[in-house]
Coordinates of C-alpha atoms in Angstrom, one line a residue:
X1 CA 72.6 -23.4 84.0
X2 CA 75.7 -25.7 83.9
X3 CA 79.1 -24.2 83.9
X4 CA 81.2 -24.8 80.8
X5 CA 84.6 -26.2 82.0
X6 CA 87.7 -25.7 80.0
X7 CA 88.9 -29.0 78.5
X8 CA 92.5 -27.7 78.9
X9 CA 93.0 -26.2 82.4
X10 CA 89.7 -27.1 84.0
X11 CA 88.6 -23.6 84.8
X12 CA 84.9 -22.7 84.7
X13 CA 83.0 -20.4 82.4
X14 CA 84.9 -21.4 79.2
X15 CA 83.5 -19.7 76.1
X16 CA 85.7 -20.8 73.2
X17 CA 84.2 -23.8 71.4
X18 CA 86.3 -26.3 69.4
X19 CA 85.1 -25.9 65.8
X20 CA 86.1 -29.4 64.8
X21 CA 84.0 -31.1 67.4
X22 CA 81.0 -29.1 66.2
X23 CA 81.7 -30.0 62.5
X24 CA 82.0 -33.7 63.2
X25 CA 79.0 -33.9 65.4
X26 CA 81.0 -34.8 68.6
X27 CA 80.1 -33.6 72.1
X28 CA 80.8 -29.9 72.4
X29 CA 84.2 -29.1 73.9
X30 CA 85.1 -25.7 75.4
X31 CA 88.3 -23.8 76.2
X32 CA 88.9 -20.7 78.2
X33 CA 91.1 -19.0 75.6
X34 CA 93.2 -19.6 72.4
X35 CA 96.4 -20.2 74.4
X36 CA 94.7 -23.1 76.3
X37 CA 93.3 -24.5 73.1
X38 CA 96.8 -24.5 71.6
X39 CA 98.5 -26.2 74.6
X40 CA 95.8 -28.9 74.6
X41 CA 95.8 -29.5 70.9
X42 CA 98.1 -32.6 70.8
X43 CA 95.9 -34.5 73.2
X44 CA 92.5 -33.1 72.2
X45 CA 92.8 -33.7 68.5
X46 CA 92.6 -37.5 69.1
X47 CA 88.9 -37.3 69.9
X48 CA 88.2 -36.1 66.3
X49 CA 89.0 -39.6 65.0
X50 CA 86.1 -41.0 67.0
X51 CA 83.4 -39.2 65.1
X52 CA 80.3 -41.3 64.9
X53 CA 78.6 -42.1 61.6
X54 CA 74.9 -42.0 60.9
X55 CA 73.8 -45.6 60.3
X56 CA 70.9 -47.0 58.2
X57 CA 70.0 -50.4 59.3
X58 CA 68.9 -51.7 55.9
X59 CA 72.4 -50.8 54.4
X60 CA 74.2 -53.6 56.2
X61 CA 77.3 -55.3 54.6
X62 CA 75.4 -58.4 53.5
X63 CA 72.7 -56.5 51.7
X64 CA 75.2 -54.2 50.1
X65 CA 77.2 -57.2 48.8
X66 CA 74.1 -58.9 47.4
X67 CA 72.6 -55.8 45.8
X68 CA 73.1 -55.3 42.1
X69 CA 73.8 -51.6 41.6
X70 CA 72.6 -50.6 38.1
X71 CA 75.3 -47.9 37.6
X72 CA 78.8 -47.0 38.8
X73 CA 77.6 -44.9 41.8
X74 CA 78.0 -46.3 45.3
X75 CA 76.9 -44.9 48.6
X76 CA 79.5 -43.2 50.8
X77 CA 79.7 -42.8 54.6
X78 CA 77.1 -40.8 56.4
X79 CA 77.9 -38.1 58.9
X80 CA 75.8 -37.7 62.1
X81 CA 72.3 -36.2 61.8
X82 CA 72.4 -32.4 62.1
X83 CA 70.6 -30.6 64.8
X84 CA 68.1 -27.8 64.6
X85 CA 68.0 -25.0 67.2
X86 CA 65.1 -25.4 69.6
X87 CA 63.6 -22.0 68.8
X88 CA 62.8 -23.0 65.2
X89 CA 59.2 -24.3 64.7
X90 CA 59.2 -28.0 63.7
X91 CA 56.8 -30.1 61.7
X92 CA 55.1 -32.9 63.8
X93 CA 57.3 -35.6 62.4
X94 CA 60.6 -33.9 63.4
X95 CA 60.9 -35.7 66.7
X96 CA 58.9 -38.8 66.0
X97 CA 61.0 -41.9 66.4
X98 CA 59.8 -43.3 63.0
X99 CA 59.5 -39.8 61.5
X100 CA 55.7 -40.2 61.0
X101 CA 53.6 -37.2 60.4
X102 CA 50.3 -37.8 62.3
X103 CA 48.5 -35.0 60.5
X104 CA 49.5 -36.5 57.1
X105 CA 48.3 -39.9 58.2
X106 CA 44.9 -38.4 59.2
X107 CA 44.7 -36.5 55.9
X108 CA 45.5 -39.6 53.9
X109 CA 42.7 -41.6 55.5
X110 CA 40.1 -39.0 54.7
X111 CA 41.5 -37.9 51.3
X112 CA 39.6 -40.3 49.0
X113 CA 37.0 -38.5 46.9
X114 CA 37.9 -35.1 48.5
X115 CA 39.0 -32.1 46.4
X116 CA 42.4 -30.5 47.2
X117 CA 42.3 -27.6 49.7
X118 CA 41.6 -24.2 48.3
X119 CA 44.1 -21.7 49.8
X120 CA 42.8 -18.8 51.9
X121 CA 44.7 -15.5 52.3
X122 CA 46.6 -16.8 55.3
X123 CA 47.8 -19.9 53.4
X124 CA 48.7 -17.9 50.3
X125 CA 50.8 -15.5 52.4
X126 CA 52.5 -18.3 54.3
X127 CA 53.3 -20.3 51.1
X128 CA 54.7 -17.2 49.3
X129 CA 57.0 -16.6 52.3
X130 CA 58.3 -20.1 52.7
X131 CA 58.7 -20.7 49.0
X132 CA 60.8 -17.5 48.7
X133 CA 63.1 -18.7 51.5
X134 CA 63.4 -22.2 49.9
X135 CA 64.4 -20.6 46.6
X136 CA 67.2 -18.7 48.4
X137 CA 68.5 -21.9 50.0
X138 CA 68.5 -23.8 46.8
X139 CA 70.3 -21.0 44.9
X140 CA 73.0 -20.9 47.6
X141 CA 73.5 -24.7 47.3
X142 CA 73.8 -24.7 43.5
X143 CA 76.4 -21.9 43.7
X144 CA 78.6 -24.3 45.6
X145 CA 78.4 -27.2 43.2
X146 CA 81.8 -28.1 41.7
X147 CA 84.2 -31.0 41.4
X148 CA 85.9 -32.0 44.7
X149 CA 83.0 -31.2 47.0
X150 CA 81.0 -33.9 48.8
X151 CA 77.2 -34.1 48.8
X152 CA 77.5 -34.1 52.6
X153 CA 79.0 -30.6 52.4
X154 CA 76.1 -29.6 50.2
X155 CA 73.9 -30.9 53.0
X156 CA 75.8 -28.8 55.6
X157 CA 75.4 -25.7 53.4
X158 CA 71.7 -26.3 52.9
X159 CA 71.2 -27.0 56.6
X160 CA 73.0 -23.8 57.7
X161 CA 71.2 -21.6 55.2
X162 CA 67.9 -23.1 56.3
X163 CA 68.2 -22.6 60.0
X164 CA 69.7 -19.1 59.5
X165 CA 66.3 -18.2 57.9
X166 CA 64.6 -19.7 61.0
X167 CA 63.3 -22.6 58.8
X168 CA 63.3 -26.3 59.5
X169 CA 64.7 -28.5 56.7
X170 CA 61.6 -30.5 55.9
X171 CA 63.4 -33.7 54.7
X172 CA 65.2 -34.1 58.1
X173 CA 63.6 -37.2 59.8
X174 CA 60.7 -37.3 57.5
X175 CA 60.0 -41.0 57.6
X176 CA 63.5 -41.2 59.2
X177 CA 65.3 -39.6 56.2
X178 CA 68.7 -38.8 57.8
X179 CA 69.6 -35.5 56.1
X180 CA 68.4 -32.0 55.4
X181 CA 68.4 -32.2 51.6
X182 CA 68.2 -34.8 48.8
X183 CA 71.2 -35.0 46.4
X184 CA 70.8 -37.3 43.4
X185 CA 73.8 -37.9 41.2
X186 CA 73.9 -39.3 37.7
X187 CA 71.8 -42.5 37.6
X188 CA 70.0 -41.6 40.9
X189 CA 66.5 -40.4 40.1
X190 CA 65.5 -38.9 43.4
X191 CA 65.9 -39.1 47.2
X192 CA 69.6 -39.5 47.2
X193 CA 71.1 -39.3 50.7
X194 CA 74.1 -36.8 51.0
X195 CA 77.2 -38.6 52.1
X196 CA 81.0 -38.6 51.8
X197 CA 81.1 -39.3 48.1
X198 CA 83.0 -36.6 46.2
X199 CA 81.4 -35.1 43.2
X200 CA 83.5 -35.5 40.1
X201 CA 84.0 -33.6 36.9
X202 CA 81.3 -34.6 34.4
X203 CA 78.7 -35.6 37.0
X204 CA 75.2 -34.1 37.1
X205 CA 73.4 -33.6 40.5
X206 CA 69.9 -32.8 41.5
X207 CA 69.5 -30.8 44.7
X208 CA 66.0 -31.0 46.2
X209 CA 65.3 -28.5 48.9
X210 CA 62.2 -28.2 51.1
X211 CA 61.8 -25.6 53.9
X212 CA 59.3 -25.5 56.7
X213 CA 58.5 -22.0 58.0
X214 CA 55.6 -20.7 60.2
X215 CA 53.7 -23.9 59.6
X216 CA 54.1 -24.2 55.8
X217 CA 56.4 -26.2 53.5
X218 CA 58.0 -24.9 50.2
X219 CA 59.5 -27.5 47.8
X220 CA 61.7 -27.2 44.7
X221 CA 64.7 -28.7 43.0
X222 CA 67.1 -28.3 40.1
X223 CA 69.6 -30.4 38.3
X224 CA 73.0 -28.8 37.6
X225 CA 76.4 -29.7 36.2
X226 CA 79.5 -30.6 38.1
X227 CA 82.2 -29.0 36.0
X228 CA 82.1 -29.8 32.3
X229 CA 79.7 -32.4 31.2
X230 CA 79.2 -34.3 28.0
X231 CA 76.6 -33.4 25.4
X232 CA 74.3 -36.3 26.3
X233 CA 74.0 -35.0 29.8
X234 CA 73.3 -31.5 28.6
X235 CA 70.6 -32.8 26.4
X236 CA 69.0 -34.7 29.3
X237 CA 69.1 -31.7 31.7
X238 CA 67.7 -29.3 29.0
X239 CA 65.0 -31.9 28.2
X240 CA 64.0 -32.2 31.9
X241 CA 63.8 -28.4 32.3
X242 CA 61.7 -28.1 29.1
X243 CA 59.3 -30.8 30.3
X244 CA 58.6 -28.8 33.5
X245 CA 58.2 -25.5 31.6
X246 CA 55.7 -27.1 29.2
X247 CA 53.8 -28.6 32.1
X248 CA 53.6 -25.3 33.9
X249 CA 52.2 -23.7 30.8
X250 CA 49.2 -26.0 31.2
X251 CA 48.3 -24.9 34.7
X252 CA 45.1 -22.9 34.8
X253 CA 41.6 -23.3 36.1
X254 CA 39.7 -26.2 34.4
X255 CA 42.8 -28.2 33.5
X256 CA 42.6 -31.9 34.4
X257 CA 45.4 -33.0 36.6
X258 CA 46.0 -36.1 34.5
X259 CA 46.5 -34.0 31.4
X260 CA 49.8 -32.6 32.7
X261 CA 51.5 -35.9 32.3
X262 CA 50.6 -36.2 28.6
X263 CA 52.3 -32.9 27.8
X264 CA 55.4 -34.0 29.7
X265 CA 55.7 -37.4 28.1
X266 CA 55.1 -36.1 24.6
X267 CA 58.0 -33.7 24.9
X268 CA 60.3 -36.3 26.6
X269 CA 59.6 -38.9 23.9
X270 CA 60.3 -36.3 21.1
X271 CA 63.8 -36.0 22.6
X272 CA 64.3 -39.8 22.9
X273 CA 63.9 -39.6 26.7
X274 CA 61.5 -41.4 29.1
X275 CA 59.4 -40.3 32.1
X276 CA 59.6 -42.0 35.5
X277 CA 56.2 -43.3 36.6
X278 CA 56.8 -44.2 40.3
X279 CA 57.0 -40.7 41.7
X280 CA 54.5 -37.8 41.2
X281 CA 53.9 -34.2 41.9
X282 CA 51.9 -33.5 45.0
X283 CA 49.8 -31.0 47.0
X284 CA 51.7 -29.0 49.6
X285 CA 51.0 -26.4 52.2
X286 CA 50.8 -27.1 55.9
X287 CA 51.4 -30.8 54.9
X288 CA 54.6 -31.8 53.1
X289 CA 52.6 -34.2 50.9
X290 CA 48.8 -34.1 50.3
X291 CA 46.3 -34.0 47.4
X292 CA 46.3 -33.5 44.5
X293 CA 48.5 -36.2 42.9
X294 CA 50.1 -35.0 39.7
X295 CA 51.5 -37.9 37.6
X296 CA 54.1 -36.9 35.0
X297 CA 53.2 -39.5 32.4
X298 CA 50.4 -39.8 29.9
X299 CA 47.1 -41.7 30.2
X300 CA 47.2 -41.9 34.0
X301 CA 44.1 -42.4 36.1
X302 CA 44.6 -39.3 38.3
X303 CA 41.4 -37.5 39.2
X304 CA 40.6 -33.8 39.8
X305 CA 40.4 -30.5 38.1
X306 CA 42.6 -27.5 38.8
X307 CA 40.8 -24.6 40.6
X308 CA 42.1 -21.2 41.8
X309 CA 43.8 -21.6 45.2
X310 CA 45.1 -25.2 44.6
X311 CA 48.8 -25.4 45.5
X312 CA 51.0 -28.3 44.4
X313 CA 54.3 -29.3 42.8
X314 CA 55.2 -30.5 39.4
X315 CA 58.5 -32.3 39.4
X316 CA 59.1 -34.6 36.3
X317 CA 62.0 -37.1 36.6
X318 CA 63.3 -37.6 33.1
X319 CA 65.6 -40.6 32.2
X320 CA 68.1 -41.0 29.3
X321 CA 67.2 -44.7 29.0
X322 CA 64.2 -46.7 30.3
X323 CA 61.7 -45.1 32.7
X324 CA 61.9 -47.9 35.2
X325 CA 63.6 -47.5 38.6
X326 CA 65.1 -49.7 41.3
X327 CA 65.4 -48.9 45.0
X328 CA 68.7 -49.1 46.9
X329 CA 68.9 -51.1 50.2
X330 CA 68.7 -47.7 52.1
X331 CA 65.0 -47.7 51.1
X332 CA 65.3 -44.2 49.8
X333 CA 67.6 -43.9 46.9
X334 CA 65.8 -44.5 43.6
X335 CA 68.1 -45.2 40.6
X336 CA 67.5 -46.0 36.9
X337 CA 67.0 -49.6 36.1
X338 CA 69.6 -49.5 33.2
X339 CA 72.1 -47.3 35.0
X340 CA 71.7 -44.4 32.6
X341 CA 71.4 -40.8 33.9
X342 CA 68.3 -39.0 35.2
X343 CA 67.5 -35.3 35.6
X344 CA 64.7 -33.5 37.4
X345 CA 63.3 -30.0 38.0
X346 CA 60.5 -29.0 40.4
X347 CA 58.5 -25.9 41.3
X348 CA 55.8 -25.3 43.9
X349 CA 52.9 -23.3 42.2
X350 CA 49.4 -22.0 42.8
X351 CA 46.5 -22.0 40.4
X352 CA 45.2 -18.4 40.0
X353 CA 42.0 -17.0 38.3
X354 CA 44.0 -16.4 35.1
X355 CA 46.6 -19.1 35.2
X356 CA 49.5 -19.9 37.5
X357 CA 51.8 -18.3 40.1
X358 CA 55.2 -19.9 40.6
X359 CA 55.6 -19.6 44.3
X360 CA 59.2 -20.9 44.1
X361 CA 60.0 -18.9 41.0
X362 CA 63.4 -17.3 40.5
X363 CA 63.7 -13.6 41.3
X364 CA 64.0 -11.1 38.5
X365 CA 63.7 -13.7 35.8
X366 CA 67.0 -15.2 36.7
X367 CA 68.1 -18.3 34.6
X368 CA 68.2 -21.7 36.2
X369 CA 71.6 -22.8 37.6
X370 CA 72.6 -25.1 34.7
X371 CA 72.1 -22.3 32.2
X372 CA 74.1 -19.9 34.4
X373 CA 76.8 -22.5 34.5
X374 CA 76.8 -22.7 30.7
X375 CA 77.1 -18.9 30.5
X376 CA 80.1 -19.0 32.9
X377 CA 78.2 -17.2 35.7
X378 CA 78.5 -20.2 38.2
X379 CA 80.0 -21.3 40.4
X380 CA 79.8 -17.8 42.0
X381 CA 79.5 -18.1 45.8
X382 CA 77.1 -16.1 48.0
X383 CA 79.7 -14.2 50.1
X384 CA 77.9 -15.3 53.3
X385 CA 78.6 -18.9 52.5
X386 CA 81.8 -18.6 50.5
X387 CA 84.4 -21.3 51.1
X388 CA 88.1 -20.4 50.8
X389 CA 88.5 -23.8 49.1
X390 CA 86.3 -26.7 48.3
X391 CA 87.3 -29.3 50.9
X392 CA 87.3 -32.9 49.7
X393 CA 85.5 -34.1 52.9
X394 CA 84.0 -32.7 56.0
X395 CA 87.0 -33.8 58.0
X396 CA 89.3 -32.0 55.6
X397 CA 87.3 -28.8 56.1
X398 CA 87.5 -29.2 59.8
X399 CA 91.3 -29.6 59.6
X400 CA 91.5 -26.3 57.7
X401 CA 89.6 -24.6 60.6
X402 CA 91.9 -26.3 63.1
X403 CA 95.0 -25.0 61.3
X404 CA 93.5 -21.5 61.3
X405 CA 92.7 -21.6 65.0
X406 CA 96.2 -22.8 65.8
X407 CA 97.9 -20.1 63.7
X408 CA 95.7 -17.5 65.4
X409 CA 96.8 -18.8 68.8
X410 CA 100.5 -18.6 67.8
X411 CA 100.0 -14.9 66.7
X412 CA 98.3 -14.0 70.0
X413 CA 101.1 -15.8 72.0
X414 CA 103.7 -13.7 70.1
X415 CA 101.9 -10.5 71.0

C-alpha cells in the first residue's frame, strides 16, 4: 500500500484530501492537517485551473461551425468522466474501450423471430429492487432542478446518489456515452449530454436515469420545469405525461405491442402535438436494451403480443412541432427538426396476469415532479443531498468548499 504524502510539508500518512481536486477530476492531493492545507493554499490552488475536459472527437470546431442547430440550445463544456468504486458490480460494457455490450450483441443476433424473455421469480425480484432504487435517484435529481444550476451538476447528483446505493449508472460508457445520466433541455428530444450549460428560468428538462444493481437495469425518466414556464410548455409536458398514462392503461396479456403506439399518437394529435418515430420503448432486465420493441406511433410494423412476465419500457417523446429529429455532431443528442420543444416520460413495467405492474412507479401515489412543481412542493431538497446554494458551475461549487475549508483552518489556528 502506497503512503499518502502531504502536498504541503512532505510528511507521510496524510489523510486530509483536497475537496476541489476531487470535484474537478484532478489527481488526488492529500494534506496532513488543516493548518498545512491553509499554508499551501496559495500555491496549490493554481492546479485547479488545469482541470481536464472530457472530449468527444466528433464535436470538433469545424463540425460545430458547419452544423446547423435547429434551436437556440448549444453544447457546453464537459467535465471529466466520473469514476465508480471498484466494489460496485458493473455491466459488461463499463470498461470496454468502445462501450460495447457483448451480451447485447449476442442477444441482438439471435433475437429475430424470438419472443421476449418471460421473467422468473429471480428476475422479478431483481427488477423490483433496481427499479425502486432508480426511482429514488430520479426523485432526488428532480428535487434539485432550478434556474442557475448546470446539467453537469445534475449529473454529479445522480452519480453520487447512484453509487451510494451500490448501483452502477447504466448510461456511463454505454457505447461510450460520457456521463451518468441523460439531460435533455427544450428542443432536445433525448440523450442530451450533461455539461456546463446553466439551466435558465423557463426551460424544461428531461432527466433520464438508469441504474444497474445485482445484474439488472431499471430505467425511467421525467420532464420537469425550470422555474416558471410558459403555457405552451405546460401543455406539452402535460400532453407527454398523459400519452404515457394512456399507453400504460393498454398493457395487459394479449395486447399487441404495435397497438400501444396508436393510442399514444391519437392522444398527441388531439392536443396538436406529434410523436417521435426514431426512438422506441424496449425490453430491459439483465440487458439494458433487448426485445420487445415498443414504437410510440400508430400503424407500426412491430411484432409480438404481451404475455405475463414480459418487462419493458414505454417512453413516448412528444414534440410541440414536427415529429422529425436531427442528430448533433456528438452522435448522441437528438433535437427537434424545427427547433420546437419536446417532452418525455418513461416507466419500466411488467405484464401481470391481470394487467400491469409499474416497477418504477412512484411510492405512495406521489405526483410526478412537474405536478409537484405546479403545486409549489418542489424544489424541496432531500436533506442528504441538499445544497446550501445552487452553484452556477462545478468550479463555483468547488470554490465554495475551498472557502469553507480555509475558514475552518483559520478557526482551528486561533484555537
